mmCIF file of N, CA and C in Angstrom:
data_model
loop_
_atom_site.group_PDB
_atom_site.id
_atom_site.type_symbol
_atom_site.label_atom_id
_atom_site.label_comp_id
_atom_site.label_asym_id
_atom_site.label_seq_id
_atom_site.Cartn_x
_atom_site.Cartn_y
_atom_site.Cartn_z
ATOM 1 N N UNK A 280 23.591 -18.886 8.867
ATOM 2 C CA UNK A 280 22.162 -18.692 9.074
ATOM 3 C C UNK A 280 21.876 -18.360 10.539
ATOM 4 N N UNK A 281 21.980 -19.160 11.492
ATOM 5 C CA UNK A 281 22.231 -18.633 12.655
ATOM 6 C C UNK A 281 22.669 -17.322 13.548
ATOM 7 N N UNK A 282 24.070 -17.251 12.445
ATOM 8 C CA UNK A 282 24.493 -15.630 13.180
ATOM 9 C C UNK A 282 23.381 -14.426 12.226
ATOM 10 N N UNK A 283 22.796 -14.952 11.480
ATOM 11 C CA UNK A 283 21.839 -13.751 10.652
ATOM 12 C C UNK A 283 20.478 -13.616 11.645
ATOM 13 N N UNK A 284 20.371 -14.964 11.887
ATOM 14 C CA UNK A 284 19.189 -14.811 13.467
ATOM 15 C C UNK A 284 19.483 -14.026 14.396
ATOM 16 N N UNK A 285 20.719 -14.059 15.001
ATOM 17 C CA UNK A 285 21.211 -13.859 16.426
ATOM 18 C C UNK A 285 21.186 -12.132 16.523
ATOM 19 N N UNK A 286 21.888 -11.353 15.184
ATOM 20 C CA UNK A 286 21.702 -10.263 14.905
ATOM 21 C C UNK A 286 20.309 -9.518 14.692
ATOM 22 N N UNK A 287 19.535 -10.597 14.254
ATOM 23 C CA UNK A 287 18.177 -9.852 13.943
ATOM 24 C C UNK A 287 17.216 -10.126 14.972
ATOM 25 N N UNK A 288 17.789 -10.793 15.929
ATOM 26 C CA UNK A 288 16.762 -10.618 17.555
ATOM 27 C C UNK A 288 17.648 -9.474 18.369
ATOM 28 N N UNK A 289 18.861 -9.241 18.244
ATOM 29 C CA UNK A 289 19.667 -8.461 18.544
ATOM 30 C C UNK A 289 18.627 -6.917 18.475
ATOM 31 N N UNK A 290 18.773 -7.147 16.765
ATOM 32 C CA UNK A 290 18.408 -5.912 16.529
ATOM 33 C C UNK A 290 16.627 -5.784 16.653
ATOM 34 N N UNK A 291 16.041 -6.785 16.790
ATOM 35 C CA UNK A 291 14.335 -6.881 17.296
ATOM 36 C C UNK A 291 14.144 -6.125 18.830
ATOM 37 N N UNK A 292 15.233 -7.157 19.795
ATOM 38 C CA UNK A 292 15.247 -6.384 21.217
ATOM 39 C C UNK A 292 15.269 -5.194 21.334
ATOM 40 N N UNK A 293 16.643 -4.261 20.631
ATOM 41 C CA UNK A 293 16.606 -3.140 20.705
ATOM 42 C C UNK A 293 15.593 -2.210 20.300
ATOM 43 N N UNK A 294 15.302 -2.427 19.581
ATOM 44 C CA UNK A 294 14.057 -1.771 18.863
ATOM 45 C C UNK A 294 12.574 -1.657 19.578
ATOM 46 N N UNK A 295 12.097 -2.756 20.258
ATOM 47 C CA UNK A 295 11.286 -3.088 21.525
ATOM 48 C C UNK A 295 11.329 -2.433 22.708
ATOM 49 N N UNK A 296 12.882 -2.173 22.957
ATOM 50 C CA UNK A 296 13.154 -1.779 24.577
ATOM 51 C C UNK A 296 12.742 0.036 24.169
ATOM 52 N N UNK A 297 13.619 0.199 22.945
ATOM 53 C CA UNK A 297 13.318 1.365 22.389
ATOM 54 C C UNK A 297 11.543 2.119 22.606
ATOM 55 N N UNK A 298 10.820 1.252 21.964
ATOM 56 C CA UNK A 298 9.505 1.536 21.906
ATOM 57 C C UNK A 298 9.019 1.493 23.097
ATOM 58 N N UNK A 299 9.557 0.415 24.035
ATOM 59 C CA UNK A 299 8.773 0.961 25.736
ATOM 60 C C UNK A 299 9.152 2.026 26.380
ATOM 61 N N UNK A 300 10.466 2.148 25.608
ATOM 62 C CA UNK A 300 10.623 3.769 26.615
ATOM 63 C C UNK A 300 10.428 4.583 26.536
ATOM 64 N N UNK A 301 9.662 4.692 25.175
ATOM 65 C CA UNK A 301 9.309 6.290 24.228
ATOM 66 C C UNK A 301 8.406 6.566 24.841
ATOM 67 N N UNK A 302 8.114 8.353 24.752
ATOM 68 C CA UNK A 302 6.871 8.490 25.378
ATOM 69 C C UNK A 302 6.212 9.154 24.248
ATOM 70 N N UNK A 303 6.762 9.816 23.092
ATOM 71 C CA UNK A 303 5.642 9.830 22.220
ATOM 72 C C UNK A 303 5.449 9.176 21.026
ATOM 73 N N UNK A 304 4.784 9.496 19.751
ATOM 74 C CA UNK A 304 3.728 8.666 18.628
ATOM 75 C C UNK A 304 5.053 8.707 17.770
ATOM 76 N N UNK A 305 5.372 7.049 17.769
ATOM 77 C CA UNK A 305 6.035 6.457 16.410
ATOM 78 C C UNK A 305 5.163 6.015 15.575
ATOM 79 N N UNK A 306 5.908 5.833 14.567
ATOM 80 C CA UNK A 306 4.807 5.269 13.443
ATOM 81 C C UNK A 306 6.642 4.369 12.434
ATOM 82 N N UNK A 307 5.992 3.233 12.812
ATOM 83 C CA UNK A 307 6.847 2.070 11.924
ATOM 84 C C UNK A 307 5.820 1.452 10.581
ATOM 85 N N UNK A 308 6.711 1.829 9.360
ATOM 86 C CA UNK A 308 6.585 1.553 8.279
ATOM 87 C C UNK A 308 7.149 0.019 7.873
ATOM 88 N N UNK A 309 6.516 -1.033 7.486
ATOM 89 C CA UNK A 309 6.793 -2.050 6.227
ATOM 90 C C UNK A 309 6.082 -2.324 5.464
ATOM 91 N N UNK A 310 6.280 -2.936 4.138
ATOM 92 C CA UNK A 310 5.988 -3.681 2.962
ATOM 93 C C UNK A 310 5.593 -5.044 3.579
ATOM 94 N N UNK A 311 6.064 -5.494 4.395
ATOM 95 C CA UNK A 311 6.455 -7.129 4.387
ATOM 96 C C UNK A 311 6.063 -7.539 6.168
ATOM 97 N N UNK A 312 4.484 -7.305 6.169
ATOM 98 C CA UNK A 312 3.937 -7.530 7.045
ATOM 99 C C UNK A 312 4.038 -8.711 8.009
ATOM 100 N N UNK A 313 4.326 -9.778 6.844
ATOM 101 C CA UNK A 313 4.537 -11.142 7.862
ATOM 102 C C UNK A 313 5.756 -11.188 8.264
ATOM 103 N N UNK A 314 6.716 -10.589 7.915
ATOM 104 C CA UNK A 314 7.732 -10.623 8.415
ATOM 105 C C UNK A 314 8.040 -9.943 10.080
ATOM 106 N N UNK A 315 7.348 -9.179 10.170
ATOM 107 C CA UNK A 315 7.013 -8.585 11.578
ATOM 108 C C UNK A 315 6.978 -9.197 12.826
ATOM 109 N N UNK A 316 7.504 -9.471 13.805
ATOM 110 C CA UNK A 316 7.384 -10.366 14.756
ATOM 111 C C UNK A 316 6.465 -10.260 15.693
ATOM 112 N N UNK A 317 5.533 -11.273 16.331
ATOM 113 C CA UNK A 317 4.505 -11.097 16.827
ATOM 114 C C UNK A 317 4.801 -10.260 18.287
ATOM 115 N N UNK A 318 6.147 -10.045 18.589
ATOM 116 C CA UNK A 318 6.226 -9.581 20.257
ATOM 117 C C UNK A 318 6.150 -8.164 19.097
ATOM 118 N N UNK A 319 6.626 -7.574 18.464
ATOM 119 C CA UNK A 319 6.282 -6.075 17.599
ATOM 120 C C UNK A 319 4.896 -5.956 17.635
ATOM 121 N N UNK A 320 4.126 -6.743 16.963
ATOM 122 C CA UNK A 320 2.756 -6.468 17.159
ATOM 123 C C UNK A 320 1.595 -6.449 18.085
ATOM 124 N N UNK A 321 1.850 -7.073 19.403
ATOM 125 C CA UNK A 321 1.480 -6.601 20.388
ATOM 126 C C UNK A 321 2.065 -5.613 21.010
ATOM 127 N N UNK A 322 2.911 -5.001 20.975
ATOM 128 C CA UNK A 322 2.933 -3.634 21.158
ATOM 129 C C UNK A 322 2.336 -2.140 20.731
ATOM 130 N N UNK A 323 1.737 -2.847 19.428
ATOM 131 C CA UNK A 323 1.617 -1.668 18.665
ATOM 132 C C UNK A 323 -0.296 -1.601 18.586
ATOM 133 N N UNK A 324 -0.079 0.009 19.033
ATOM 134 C CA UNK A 324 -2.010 0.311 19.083
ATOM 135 C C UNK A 324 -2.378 0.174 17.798
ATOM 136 N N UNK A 325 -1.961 0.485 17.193
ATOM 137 C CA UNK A 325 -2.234 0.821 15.661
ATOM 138 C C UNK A 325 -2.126 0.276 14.813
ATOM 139 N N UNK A 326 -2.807 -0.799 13.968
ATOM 140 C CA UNK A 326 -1.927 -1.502 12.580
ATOM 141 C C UNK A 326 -2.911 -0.705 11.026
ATOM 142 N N UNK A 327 -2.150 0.042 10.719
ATOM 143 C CA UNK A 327 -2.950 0.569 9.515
ATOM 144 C C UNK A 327 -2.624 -0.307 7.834
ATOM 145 N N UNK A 328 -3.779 -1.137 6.924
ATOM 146 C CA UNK A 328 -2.915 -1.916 6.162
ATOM 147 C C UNK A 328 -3.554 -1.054 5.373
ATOM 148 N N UNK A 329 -2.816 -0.904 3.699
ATOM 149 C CA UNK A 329 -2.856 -0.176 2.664
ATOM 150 C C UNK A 329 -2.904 -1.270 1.730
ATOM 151 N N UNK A 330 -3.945 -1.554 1.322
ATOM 152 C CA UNK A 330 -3.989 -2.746 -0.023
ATOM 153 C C UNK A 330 -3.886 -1.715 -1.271
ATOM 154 N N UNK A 331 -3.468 -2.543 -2.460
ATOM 155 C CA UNK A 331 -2.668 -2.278 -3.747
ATOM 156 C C UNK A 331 -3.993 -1.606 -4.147
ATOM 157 N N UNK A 332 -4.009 -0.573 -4.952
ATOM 158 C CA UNK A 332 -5.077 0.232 -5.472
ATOM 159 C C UNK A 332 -5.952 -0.521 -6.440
ATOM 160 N N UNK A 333 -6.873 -0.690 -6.767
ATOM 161 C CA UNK A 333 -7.687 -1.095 -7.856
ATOM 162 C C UNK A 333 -7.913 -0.172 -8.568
ATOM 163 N N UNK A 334 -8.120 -0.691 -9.910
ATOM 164 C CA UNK A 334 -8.079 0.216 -11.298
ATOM 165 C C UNK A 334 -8.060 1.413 -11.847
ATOM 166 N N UNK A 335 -9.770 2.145 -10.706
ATOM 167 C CA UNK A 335 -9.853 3.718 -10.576
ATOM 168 C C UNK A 335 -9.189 4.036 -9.587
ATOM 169 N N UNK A 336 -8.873 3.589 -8.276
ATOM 170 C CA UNK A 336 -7.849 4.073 -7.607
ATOM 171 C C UNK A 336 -6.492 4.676 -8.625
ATOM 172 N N UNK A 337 -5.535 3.339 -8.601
ATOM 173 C CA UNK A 337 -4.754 3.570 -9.926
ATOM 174 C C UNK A 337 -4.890 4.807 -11.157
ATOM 175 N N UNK A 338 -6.046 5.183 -11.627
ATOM 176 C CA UNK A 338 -6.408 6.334 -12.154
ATOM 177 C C UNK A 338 -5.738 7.401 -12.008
ATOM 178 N N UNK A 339 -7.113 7.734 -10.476
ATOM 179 C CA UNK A 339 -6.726 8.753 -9.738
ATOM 180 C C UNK A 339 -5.754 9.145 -9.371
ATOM 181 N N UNK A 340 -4.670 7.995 -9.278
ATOM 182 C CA UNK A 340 -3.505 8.194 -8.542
ATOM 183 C C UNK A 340 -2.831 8.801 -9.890
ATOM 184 N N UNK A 341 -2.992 8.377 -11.084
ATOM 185 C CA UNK A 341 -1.829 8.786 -12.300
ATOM 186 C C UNK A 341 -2.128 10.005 -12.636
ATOM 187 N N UNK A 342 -3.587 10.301 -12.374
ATOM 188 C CA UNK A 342 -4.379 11.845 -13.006
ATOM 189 C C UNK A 342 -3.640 12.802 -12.132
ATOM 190 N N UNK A 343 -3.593 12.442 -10.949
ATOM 191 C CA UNK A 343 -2.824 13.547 -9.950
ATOM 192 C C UNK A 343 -1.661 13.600 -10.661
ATOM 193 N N UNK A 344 -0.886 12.574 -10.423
ATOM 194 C CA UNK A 344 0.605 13.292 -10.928
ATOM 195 C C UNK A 344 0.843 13.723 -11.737
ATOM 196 N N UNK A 345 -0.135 13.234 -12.935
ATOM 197 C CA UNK A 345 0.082 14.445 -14.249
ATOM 198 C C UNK A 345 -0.764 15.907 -14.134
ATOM 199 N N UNK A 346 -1.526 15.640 -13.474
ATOM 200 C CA UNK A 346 -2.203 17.486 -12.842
ATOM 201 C C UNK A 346 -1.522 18.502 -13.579
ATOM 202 N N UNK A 347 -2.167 19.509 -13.762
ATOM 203 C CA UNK A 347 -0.985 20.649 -14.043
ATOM 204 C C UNK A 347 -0.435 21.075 -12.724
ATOM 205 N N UNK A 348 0.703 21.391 -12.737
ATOM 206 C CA UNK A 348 1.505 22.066 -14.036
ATOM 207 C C UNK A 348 2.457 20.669 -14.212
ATOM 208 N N UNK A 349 1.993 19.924 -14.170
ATOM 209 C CA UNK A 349 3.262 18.822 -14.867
ATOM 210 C C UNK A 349 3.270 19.271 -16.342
ATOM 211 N N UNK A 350 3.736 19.254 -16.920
ATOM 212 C CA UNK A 350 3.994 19.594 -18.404
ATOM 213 C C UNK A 350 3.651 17.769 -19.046
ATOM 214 N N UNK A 351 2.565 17.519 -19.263
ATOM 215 C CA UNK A 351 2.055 16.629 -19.948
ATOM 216 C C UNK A 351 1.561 16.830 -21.318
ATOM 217 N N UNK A 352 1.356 15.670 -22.192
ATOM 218 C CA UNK A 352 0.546 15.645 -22.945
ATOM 219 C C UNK A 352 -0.974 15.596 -22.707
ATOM 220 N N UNK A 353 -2.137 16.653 -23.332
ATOM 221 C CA UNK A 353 -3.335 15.902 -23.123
ATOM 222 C C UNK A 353 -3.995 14.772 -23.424
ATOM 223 N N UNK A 354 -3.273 13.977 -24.344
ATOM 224 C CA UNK A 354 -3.954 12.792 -24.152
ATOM 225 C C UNK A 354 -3.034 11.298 -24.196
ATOM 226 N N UNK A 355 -2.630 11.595 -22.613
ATOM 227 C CA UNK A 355 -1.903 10.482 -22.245
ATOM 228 C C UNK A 355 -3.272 9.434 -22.202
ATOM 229 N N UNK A 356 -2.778 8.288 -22.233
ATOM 230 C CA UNK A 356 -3.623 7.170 -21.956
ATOM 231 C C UNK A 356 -3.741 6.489 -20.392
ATOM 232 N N UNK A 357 -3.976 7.099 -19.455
ATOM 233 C CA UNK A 357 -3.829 6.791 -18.159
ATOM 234 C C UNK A 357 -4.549 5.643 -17.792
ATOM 235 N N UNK A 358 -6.168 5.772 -17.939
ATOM 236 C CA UNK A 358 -6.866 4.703 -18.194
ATOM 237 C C UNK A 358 -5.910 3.721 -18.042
ATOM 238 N N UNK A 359 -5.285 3.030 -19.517
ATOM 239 C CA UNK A 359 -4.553 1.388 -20.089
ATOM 240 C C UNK A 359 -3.475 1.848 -19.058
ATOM 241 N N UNK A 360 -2.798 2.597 -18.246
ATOM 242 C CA UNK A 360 -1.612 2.612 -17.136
ATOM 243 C C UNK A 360 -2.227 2.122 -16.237
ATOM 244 N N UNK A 361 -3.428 2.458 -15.195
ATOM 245 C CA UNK A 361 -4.024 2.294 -14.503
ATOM 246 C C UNK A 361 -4.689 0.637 -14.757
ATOM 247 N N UNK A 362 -5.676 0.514 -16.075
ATOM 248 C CA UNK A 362 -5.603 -1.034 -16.197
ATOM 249 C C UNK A 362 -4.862 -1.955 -16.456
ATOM 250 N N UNK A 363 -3.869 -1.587 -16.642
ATOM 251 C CA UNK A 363 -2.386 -3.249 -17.280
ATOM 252 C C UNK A 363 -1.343 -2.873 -16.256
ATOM 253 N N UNK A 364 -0.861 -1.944 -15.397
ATOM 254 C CA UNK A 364 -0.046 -1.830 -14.545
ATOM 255 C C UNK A 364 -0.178 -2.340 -13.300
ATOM 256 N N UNK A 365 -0.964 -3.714 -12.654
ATOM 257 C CA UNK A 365 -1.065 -3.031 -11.241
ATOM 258 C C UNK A 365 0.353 -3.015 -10.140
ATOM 259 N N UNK A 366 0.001 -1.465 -9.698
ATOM 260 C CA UNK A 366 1.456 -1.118 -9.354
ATOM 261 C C UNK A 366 0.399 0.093 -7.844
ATOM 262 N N UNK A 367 1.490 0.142 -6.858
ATOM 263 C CA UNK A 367 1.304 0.874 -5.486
ATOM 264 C C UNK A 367 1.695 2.452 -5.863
ATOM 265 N N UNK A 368 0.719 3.245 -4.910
ATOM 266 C CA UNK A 368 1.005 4.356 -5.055
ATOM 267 C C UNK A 368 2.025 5.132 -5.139
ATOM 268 N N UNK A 369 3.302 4.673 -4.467
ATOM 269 C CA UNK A 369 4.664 4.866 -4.424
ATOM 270 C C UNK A 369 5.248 4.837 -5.651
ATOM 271 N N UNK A 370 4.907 3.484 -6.263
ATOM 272 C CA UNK A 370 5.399 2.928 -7.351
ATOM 273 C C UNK A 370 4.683 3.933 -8.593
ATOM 274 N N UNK A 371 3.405 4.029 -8.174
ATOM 275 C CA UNK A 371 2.998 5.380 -9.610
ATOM 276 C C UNK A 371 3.990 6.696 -9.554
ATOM 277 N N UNK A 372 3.562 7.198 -7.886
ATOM 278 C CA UNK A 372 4.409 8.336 -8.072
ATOM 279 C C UNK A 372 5.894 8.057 -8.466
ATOM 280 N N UNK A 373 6.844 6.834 -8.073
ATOM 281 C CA UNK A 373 7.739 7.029 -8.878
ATOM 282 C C UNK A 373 7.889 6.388 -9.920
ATOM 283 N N UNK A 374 7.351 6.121 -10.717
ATOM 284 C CA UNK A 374 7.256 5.809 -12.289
ATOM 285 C C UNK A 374 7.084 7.355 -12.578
ATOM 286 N N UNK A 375 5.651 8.440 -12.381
ATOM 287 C CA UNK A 375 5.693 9.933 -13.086
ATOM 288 C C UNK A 375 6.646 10.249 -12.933
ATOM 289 N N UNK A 376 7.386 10.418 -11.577
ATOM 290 C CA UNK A 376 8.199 11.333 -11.601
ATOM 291 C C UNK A 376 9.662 10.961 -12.670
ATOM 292 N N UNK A 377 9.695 9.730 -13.160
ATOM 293 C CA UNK A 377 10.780 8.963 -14.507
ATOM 294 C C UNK A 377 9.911 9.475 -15.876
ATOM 295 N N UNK A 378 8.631 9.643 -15.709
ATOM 296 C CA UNK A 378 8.452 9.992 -17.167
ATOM 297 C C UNK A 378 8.860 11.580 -17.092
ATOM 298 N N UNK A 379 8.136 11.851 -16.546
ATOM 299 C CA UNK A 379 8.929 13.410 -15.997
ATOM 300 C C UNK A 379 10.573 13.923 -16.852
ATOM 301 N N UNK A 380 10.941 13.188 -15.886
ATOM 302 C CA UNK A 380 12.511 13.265 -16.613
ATOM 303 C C UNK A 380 12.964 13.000 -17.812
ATOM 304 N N UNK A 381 12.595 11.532 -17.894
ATOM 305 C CA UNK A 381 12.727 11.313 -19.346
ATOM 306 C C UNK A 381 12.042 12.567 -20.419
ATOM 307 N N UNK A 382 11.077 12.882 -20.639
ATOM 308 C CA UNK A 382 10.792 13.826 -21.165
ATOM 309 C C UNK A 382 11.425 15.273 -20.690
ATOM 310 N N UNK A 383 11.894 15.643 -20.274
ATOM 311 C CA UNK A 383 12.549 16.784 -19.666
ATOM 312 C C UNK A 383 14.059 16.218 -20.511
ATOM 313 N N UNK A 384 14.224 15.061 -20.581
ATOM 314 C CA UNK A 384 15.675 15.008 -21.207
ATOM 315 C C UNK A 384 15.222 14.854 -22.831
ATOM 316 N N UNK A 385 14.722 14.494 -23.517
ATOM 317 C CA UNK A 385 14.331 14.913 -24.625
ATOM 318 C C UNK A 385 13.663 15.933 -24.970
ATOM 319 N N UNK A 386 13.522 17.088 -24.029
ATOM 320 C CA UNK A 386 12.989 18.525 -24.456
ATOM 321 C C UNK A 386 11.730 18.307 -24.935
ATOM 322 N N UNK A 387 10.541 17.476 -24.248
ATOM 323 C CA UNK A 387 9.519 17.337 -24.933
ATOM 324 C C UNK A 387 8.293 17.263 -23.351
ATOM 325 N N UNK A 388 6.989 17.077 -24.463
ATOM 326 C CA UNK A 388 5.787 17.223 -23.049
ATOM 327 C C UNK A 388 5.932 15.744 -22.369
ATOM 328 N N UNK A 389 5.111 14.985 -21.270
ATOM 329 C CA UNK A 389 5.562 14.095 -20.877
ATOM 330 C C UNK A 389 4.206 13.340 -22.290
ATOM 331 N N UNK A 390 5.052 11.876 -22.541
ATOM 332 C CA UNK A 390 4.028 11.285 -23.410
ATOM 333 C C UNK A 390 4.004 10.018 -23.042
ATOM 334 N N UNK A 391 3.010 8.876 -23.677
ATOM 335 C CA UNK A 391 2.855 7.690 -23.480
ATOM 336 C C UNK A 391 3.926 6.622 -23.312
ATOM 337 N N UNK A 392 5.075 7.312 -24.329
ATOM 338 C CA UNK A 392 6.114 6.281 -24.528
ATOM 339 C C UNK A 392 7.063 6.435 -23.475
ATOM 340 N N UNK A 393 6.737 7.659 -22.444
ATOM 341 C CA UNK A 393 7.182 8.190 -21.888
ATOM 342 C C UNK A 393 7.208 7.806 -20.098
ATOM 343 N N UNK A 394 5.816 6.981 -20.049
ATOM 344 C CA UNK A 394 5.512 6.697 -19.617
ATOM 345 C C UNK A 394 5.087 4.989 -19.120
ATOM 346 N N UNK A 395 5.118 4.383 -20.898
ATOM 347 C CA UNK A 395 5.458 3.273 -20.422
ATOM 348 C C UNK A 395 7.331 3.089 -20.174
ATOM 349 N N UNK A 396 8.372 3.419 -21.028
ATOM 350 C CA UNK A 396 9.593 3.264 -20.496
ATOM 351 C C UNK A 396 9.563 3.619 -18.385
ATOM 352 N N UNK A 397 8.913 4.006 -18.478
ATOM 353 C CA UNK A 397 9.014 4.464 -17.002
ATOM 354 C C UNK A 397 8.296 3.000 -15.953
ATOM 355 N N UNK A 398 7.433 2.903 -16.400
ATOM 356 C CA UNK A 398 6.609 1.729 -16.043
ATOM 357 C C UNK A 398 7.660 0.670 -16.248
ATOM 358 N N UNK A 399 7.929 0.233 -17.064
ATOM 359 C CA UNK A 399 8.984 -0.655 -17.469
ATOM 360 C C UNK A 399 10.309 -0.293 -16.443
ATOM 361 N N UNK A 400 11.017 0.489 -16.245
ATOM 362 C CA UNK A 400 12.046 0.824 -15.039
ATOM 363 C C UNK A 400 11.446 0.457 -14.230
ATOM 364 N N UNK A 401 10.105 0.654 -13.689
ATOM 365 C CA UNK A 401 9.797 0.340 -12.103
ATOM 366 C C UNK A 401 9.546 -0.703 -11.695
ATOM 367 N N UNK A 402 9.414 -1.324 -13.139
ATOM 368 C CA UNK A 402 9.004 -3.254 -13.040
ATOM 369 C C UNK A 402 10.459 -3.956 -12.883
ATOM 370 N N UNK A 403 11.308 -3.097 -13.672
ATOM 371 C CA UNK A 403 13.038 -3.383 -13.310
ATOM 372 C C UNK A 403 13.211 -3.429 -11.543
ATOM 373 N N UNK A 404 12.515 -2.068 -11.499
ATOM 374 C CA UNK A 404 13.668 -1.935 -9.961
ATOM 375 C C UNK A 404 12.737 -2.810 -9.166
ATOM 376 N N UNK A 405 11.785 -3.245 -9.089
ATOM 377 C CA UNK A 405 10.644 -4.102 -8.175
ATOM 378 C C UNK A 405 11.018 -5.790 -8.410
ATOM 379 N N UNK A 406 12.086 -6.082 -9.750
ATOM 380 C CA UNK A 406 12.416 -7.464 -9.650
ATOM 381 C C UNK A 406 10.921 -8.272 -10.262
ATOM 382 N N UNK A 407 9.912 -7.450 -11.104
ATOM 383 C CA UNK A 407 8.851 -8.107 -11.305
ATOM 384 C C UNK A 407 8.901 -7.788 -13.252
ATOM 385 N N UNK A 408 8.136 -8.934 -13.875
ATOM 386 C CA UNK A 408 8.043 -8.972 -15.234
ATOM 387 C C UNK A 408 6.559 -8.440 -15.744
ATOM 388 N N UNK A 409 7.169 -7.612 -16.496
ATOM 389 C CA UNK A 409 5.652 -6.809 -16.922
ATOM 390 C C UNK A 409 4.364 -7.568 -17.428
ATOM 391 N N UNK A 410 3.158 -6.680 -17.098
ATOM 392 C CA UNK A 410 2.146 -8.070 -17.417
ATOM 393 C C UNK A 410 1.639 -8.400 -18.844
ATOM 394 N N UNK A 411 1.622 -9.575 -18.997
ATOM 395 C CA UNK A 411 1.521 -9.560 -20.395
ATOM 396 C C UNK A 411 0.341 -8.635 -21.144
ATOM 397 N N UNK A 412 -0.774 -8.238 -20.224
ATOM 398 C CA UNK A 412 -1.251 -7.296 -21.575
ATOM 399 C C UNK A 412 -0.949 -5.718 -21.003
ATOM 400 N N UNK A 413 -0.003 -5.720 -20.741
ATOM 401 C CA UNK A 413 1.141 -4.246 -20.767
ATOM 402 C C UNK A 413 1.886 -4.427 -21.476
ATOM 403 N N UNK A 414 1.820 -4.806 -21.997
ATOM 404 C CA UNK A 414 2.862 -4.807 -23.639
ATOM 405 C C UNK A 414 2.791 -3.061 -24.257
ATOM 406 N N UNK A 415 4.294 -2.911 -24.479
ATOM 407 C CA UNK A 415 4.559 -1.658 -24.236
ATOM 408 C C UNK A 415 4.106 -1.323 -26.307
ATOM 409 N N UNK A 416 4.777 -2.497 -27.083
ATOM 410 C CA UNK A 416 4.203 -2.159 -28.758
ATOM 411 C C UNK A 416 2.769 -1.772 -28.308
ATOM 412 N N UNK A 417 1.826 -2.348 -27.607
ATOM 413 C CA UNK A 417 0.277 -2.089 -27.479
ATOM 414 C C UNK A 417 0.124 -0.341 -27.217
ATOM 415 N N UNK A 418 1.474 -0.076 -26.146
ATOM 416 C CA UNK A 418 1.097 1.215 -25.896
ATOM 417 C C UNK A 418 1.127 2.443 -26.500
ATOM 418 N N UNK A 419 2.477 2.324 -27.302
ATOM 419 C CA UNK A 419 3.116 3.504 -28.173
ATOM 420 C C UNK A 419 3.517 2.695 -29.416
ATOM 421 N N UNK A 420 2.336 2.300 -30.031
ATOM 422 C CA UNK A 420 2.299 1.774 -31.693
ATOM 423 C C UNK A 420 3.344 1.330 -32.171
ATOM 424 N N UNK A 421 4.034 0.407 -31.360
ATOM 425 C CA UNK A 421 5.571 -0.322 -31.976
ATOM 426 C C UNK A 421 6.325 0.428 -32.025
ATOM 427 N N UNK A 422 6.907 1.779 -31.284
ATOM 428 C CA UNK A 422 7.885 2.767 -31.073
ATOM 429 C C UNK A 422 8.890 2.363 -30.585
#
C-alpha cells in the first residue's frame, strides 16, 4: 500500500512540475473527481463538471446517434432507452455504436433488441447491474 502511494505522488509531482512549465492550454480529463488532489486543483483555471444527462437530455443524445444515415429502424423506442437507462453520453454513444454492429452483423436495420443487447454490454463493461425497470423481456417482447 505504501509503495502504491509513493508512486502515485511520484507520478502527481511530475505531472504538476509538468503543468508549471507549460506555456499553453491543457485540458485534463476525469470521471473520478474526488480523486483529484487538491495541490491539482489549485492549479487549474478551469474546472468544467458534466452531470449525468436527465431523461430528455438522454433522448436527444440517442435521437442523434440514430440520425440518418444510421441505418435504423423507424420506430426504435428511444424514449424507454432514455427513461430506464440512466447512462453518460459516452456511454450512449458507445452503446449505438454496439447496436450498430450488432445489426450490421445480422444483415439487418438497427432495432430495439438491438439496442437493448447493447445497453446490456455497456452495463457489463461499467461493472453496473441493469435497472430493474430496464428489463430487457419489457423491451423486445420476451425475445
Amino acid at each position: 500500500r505504501d509503495a502504491h502511494y509513493r508512486y502515485a505522488n511520484i507520478e502527481s509531482a511530475y505531472l504538476l512540475q509538468r503543468m508549471e512549465t507549460f506555456d499553453g492550454v491543457a485540458i485534463l480529463a476525469s470521471n473520478l473527481r474526488a480523486n483529484i488532489d487538491e495541490a491539482f486543483t489549485r492549479r487549474l483555471d478551469i474546472i468544467v463538471d458534466f452531470p449525468m444527462p436527465d431523461d430528455a437530455a438522454r433522448l436527444a443524445l440517442w435521437q442523434r446517434c440514430f440520425a440518418p444515415p444510421a441505418p435504423a429502424r423507424d420506430d426504435l423506442d428511444l424514449k424507454t432507452s432514455a427513461q430506464s437507462f440512466p447512462l453518460s453520453g459516452g456511454n450512449i454513444r458507445s452503446a449505438a455504436i454496439t447496436a450498430a454492429y450488432l445489426a450490421a452483423g445480422s444483415d439487418s436495420l438497427i432495432d430495439d433488441s438491438h439496442v437493448v443487447a447493447a445497453i446490456q454490454q455497456e452495463y457489463r463493461k461499467l461493472g453496473r447491474l441493469l435497472p430493474a425497470n430496464g428489463s430487457s423481456e419489457v423491451r423486445t417482447g420476451g425475445r
